[in-house]
């Protein structure tokens, strides 16, 4: 399936001015493609424990009753029959749910007022799942159905039905207003307009981003302690919400992490289930399991469906210079009024070099799902449109779109690189290098034959190629971050962080960095799932920043552990006349920096004047006899060695990373049937230092798969008459299958991020916008149908062709 | 998922007797790939959820076979789609059936799903399939077809049956119609054109179920093909599909059966397309004319499902020129 896997232009730049992390020579584990993923054996053997695998004696099951309306209020609810059903042991409605659980308006766990069809009006606990479902059917609820608004443009119209307060507008942030846009447009050779609709009637949104593993929680109140087994990427959030709901100290709640199946965007919300499950467990003194039903999973919890419409404008001169750009974005904030538009427009400020830019966003309350994160902090939705706009601008001046990208892509770094944030230090910028890599690896110059010129024609089938790049900023959103390094007497090591591995391989990345920084063999490092009782709080993975954030804490913990290790070595007289800061590790040995360093795992005897001591030998001293005191006993040297690392982004001042990606797509369009087949994808990821090589590769391939769906068919559909979801499960909603995957070439443009451990930046998200928009641009190249919406389904293609 | 009582049938007669005994409170299970989904999602009204599941896989002698009797291909109802897809017997003279079987859903589903279950599979309309039967459409105990005023992108372009616009998106059924198959049941048999119903999928009566599919050998020199368009390339029902049998495959055509799937409430045998072809030989022009003729009576609900007309026309051309 994968044609090739290339690394392009690895940069060996060292001592980057602001970096304390780049001075590691001869990297052994970082960027090593042969690293075995942490827990790989258990996964292959099917022995991993996921939260839904948790079974306990006396376990009971929680089910939630959801409203079948988009906007309504409950006028009466009768649970008599449900309570009488044998096996039912608890029923909760809005009449009796404790206030602490129903925390805030629009975030009620069990609500009388229904603002979205997946809101919960009652909960049942029973000894069997089927009994709980039967009981849900027996609850008699009468509603007063109210008018509803699904779309943000409807919600923001004058005279619209007002859902909350006096306006449907959630709020607007200060727009970005750089230079004089109108004056620049007036002087431009061409001005391009694009009215991009992510929300269209056939397909309402792009991604529900309901992860394949549904949310599952088991709560057990026992021995004055609430244990919570969760499948969320935010176990610390579970801990806090359960503690708050039950008025318990945080210390009385333990989140016990299991293997997490997937996240892919936003699996950080607890929804209603965990708090209600905890409540029932607390009151019934029985373990309670809640497994999110698919309707809820798609509609309520996993929130990353597309919600932005953009009205864009770009001025361009015939020499290829972008003179100005503007965008007014309307975001669908859903029933909880989430911010969608602001984060949708934010990346544009670092996408192109132009002195004139105006960006404005408005979010609206609607009766839809809350807008969220489609695996790229909502950048995807606007950035896809932006990349189509760039293609249109290049075409308007008959310029090769690849050259247009090289000329105009934002390429600045350092303090003040982004005018709107003059105090921010923008991390390394890989443009235009990664774009040039993409052009070379894809063979763009030989394949692209001109505007509206297919690369091949075979009867009704026309082939085309498209290109797109993406810059987005990721930065100061990750406090606290912490890690613990525990050295064992045999020289092995455990790295425990409070950040959940959500399937992307964070535990492996942490272990790689630990092995590299400690100078020990990777096989000696274990990075386990954690329990909140056994480590400090650390951030939820997200924003493609956990490697940079918690990874930095890992490095600091390693250094703390090494200092203790060096002290022990000095106390044991393995080294004399030195201080800990004069020692370092490499290849499993401690050595004096002033002397020669080992250069292999079997270095032999140290040369004259140098001392090499095995790390394992020093670790063994933790339990070795130091001396024996007569009539008192035997004393060891001490231990254990526990290194702690704590890091907060704020300590580095205001900073942001630029994560970057470039993609070319080759497609074949059947102009008779409107079918689109993606034939080939070439992707270059500017990931900084490529710390977890295979994990990065997997993330990119996953992102490509995700966005093939975004481009072609992965839409959450709604019934406009009722506002109800039509395909809220994976039998009706379509995500790409392996059969839909094209041949792919993935390359990494490695540079060194000043704030990232070993120079790492981030990988997960940038591929998303560039992959889907390259498909849109390729479709245009093939058949001349320009995408102005997500989902180039056959009906859109055929309509564009006049059929 | 609703709980049920699982009963193993021992023979065709036993299965028929139990099906009659339990009536509407029972359903048959073969591969179970769709039935379990129906039960899990509770998309049927509670009263329609079965209390009894009658297992056909325990019937002896087995209904899992592919054989040729004289000039007739005989496929047992419990034959898995995977086995049909890769049967050299089927590939010999009934290659379009093999082509169709290869593109049903996914490899794992084809390993479980049977041909009998496949052609009796319930409709896939998302209003009908909504969890907890939220839309209560005419097919699911309610009134009217909410798709007409709602999202009908996948619905029929050849009108409704009993008010229901949901299509039969099956991949196997158009081939059976094109190849003039006979569907044998425990009580009798149906020609393919009499077997399918636009509302209740099949015309099977109470206590009746499919036991065998009989397909005659097409005339020597005929051309047959099956093509499918779907939004994704696996685990997807057809947006449109097309099965053809043209006699002869080269030279002047004397007989043609052009069947469209997933565009009407039943597999749609187009007499207009046949007329456009008879007396002519296959070429790009005649294929285009046949494609246009095949959809000449189409009447999409709105622009939302209009694409199916062009798509079906394009598939007819693709099949003829394949």
Short mmCIF file of N, CA and C in Angstrom, two decimals, chain A residues 55-60 220 286-287:
data_model
loop_
_atom_site.label_atom_id
_atom_site.label_comp_id
_atom_site.label_asym_id
_atom_site.label_seq_id
_atom_site.Cartn_x
_atom_site.Cartn_y
_atom_site.Cartn_z
N UNK A 55 -14.75 -5.45 34.32
CA UNK A 55 -15.93 -6.13 34.84
C UNK A 55 -15.72 -6.39 36.33
N UNK A 56 -16.76 -6.24 37.11
CA UNK A 56 -16.62 -6.38 38.55
C UNK A 56 -17.85 -7.10 39.11
N UNK A 57 -17.68 -7.67 40.26
CA UNK A 57 -18.81 -8.29 40.95
C UNK A 57 -19.83 -7.21 41.30
N UNK A 58 -21.10 -7.55 41.15
CA UNK A 58 -22.20 -6.63 41.46
C UNK A 58 -22.27 -5.43 40.51
N UNK A 59 -21.64 -5.56 39.36
CA UNK A 59 -21.65 -4.45 38.40
C UNK A 59 -23.07 -4.20 37.90
N UNK A 60 -23.43 -2.94 37.80
CA UNK A 60 -24.71 -2.57 37.21
C UNK A 60 -24.46 -1.60 36.06
N UNK A 220 -16.52 3.04 40.79
CA UNK A 220 -16.73 2.17 41.95
C UNK A 220 -16.36 2.88 43.23
N UNK A 286 -22.24 0.29 44.65
CA UNK A 286 -21.99 -0.77 43.67
C UNK A 286 -21.22 -0.18 42.50
N UNK A 287 -20.42 -0.99 41.86
CA UNK A 287 -19.77 -0.48 40.65
C UNK A 287 -20.79 -0.26 39.54
#
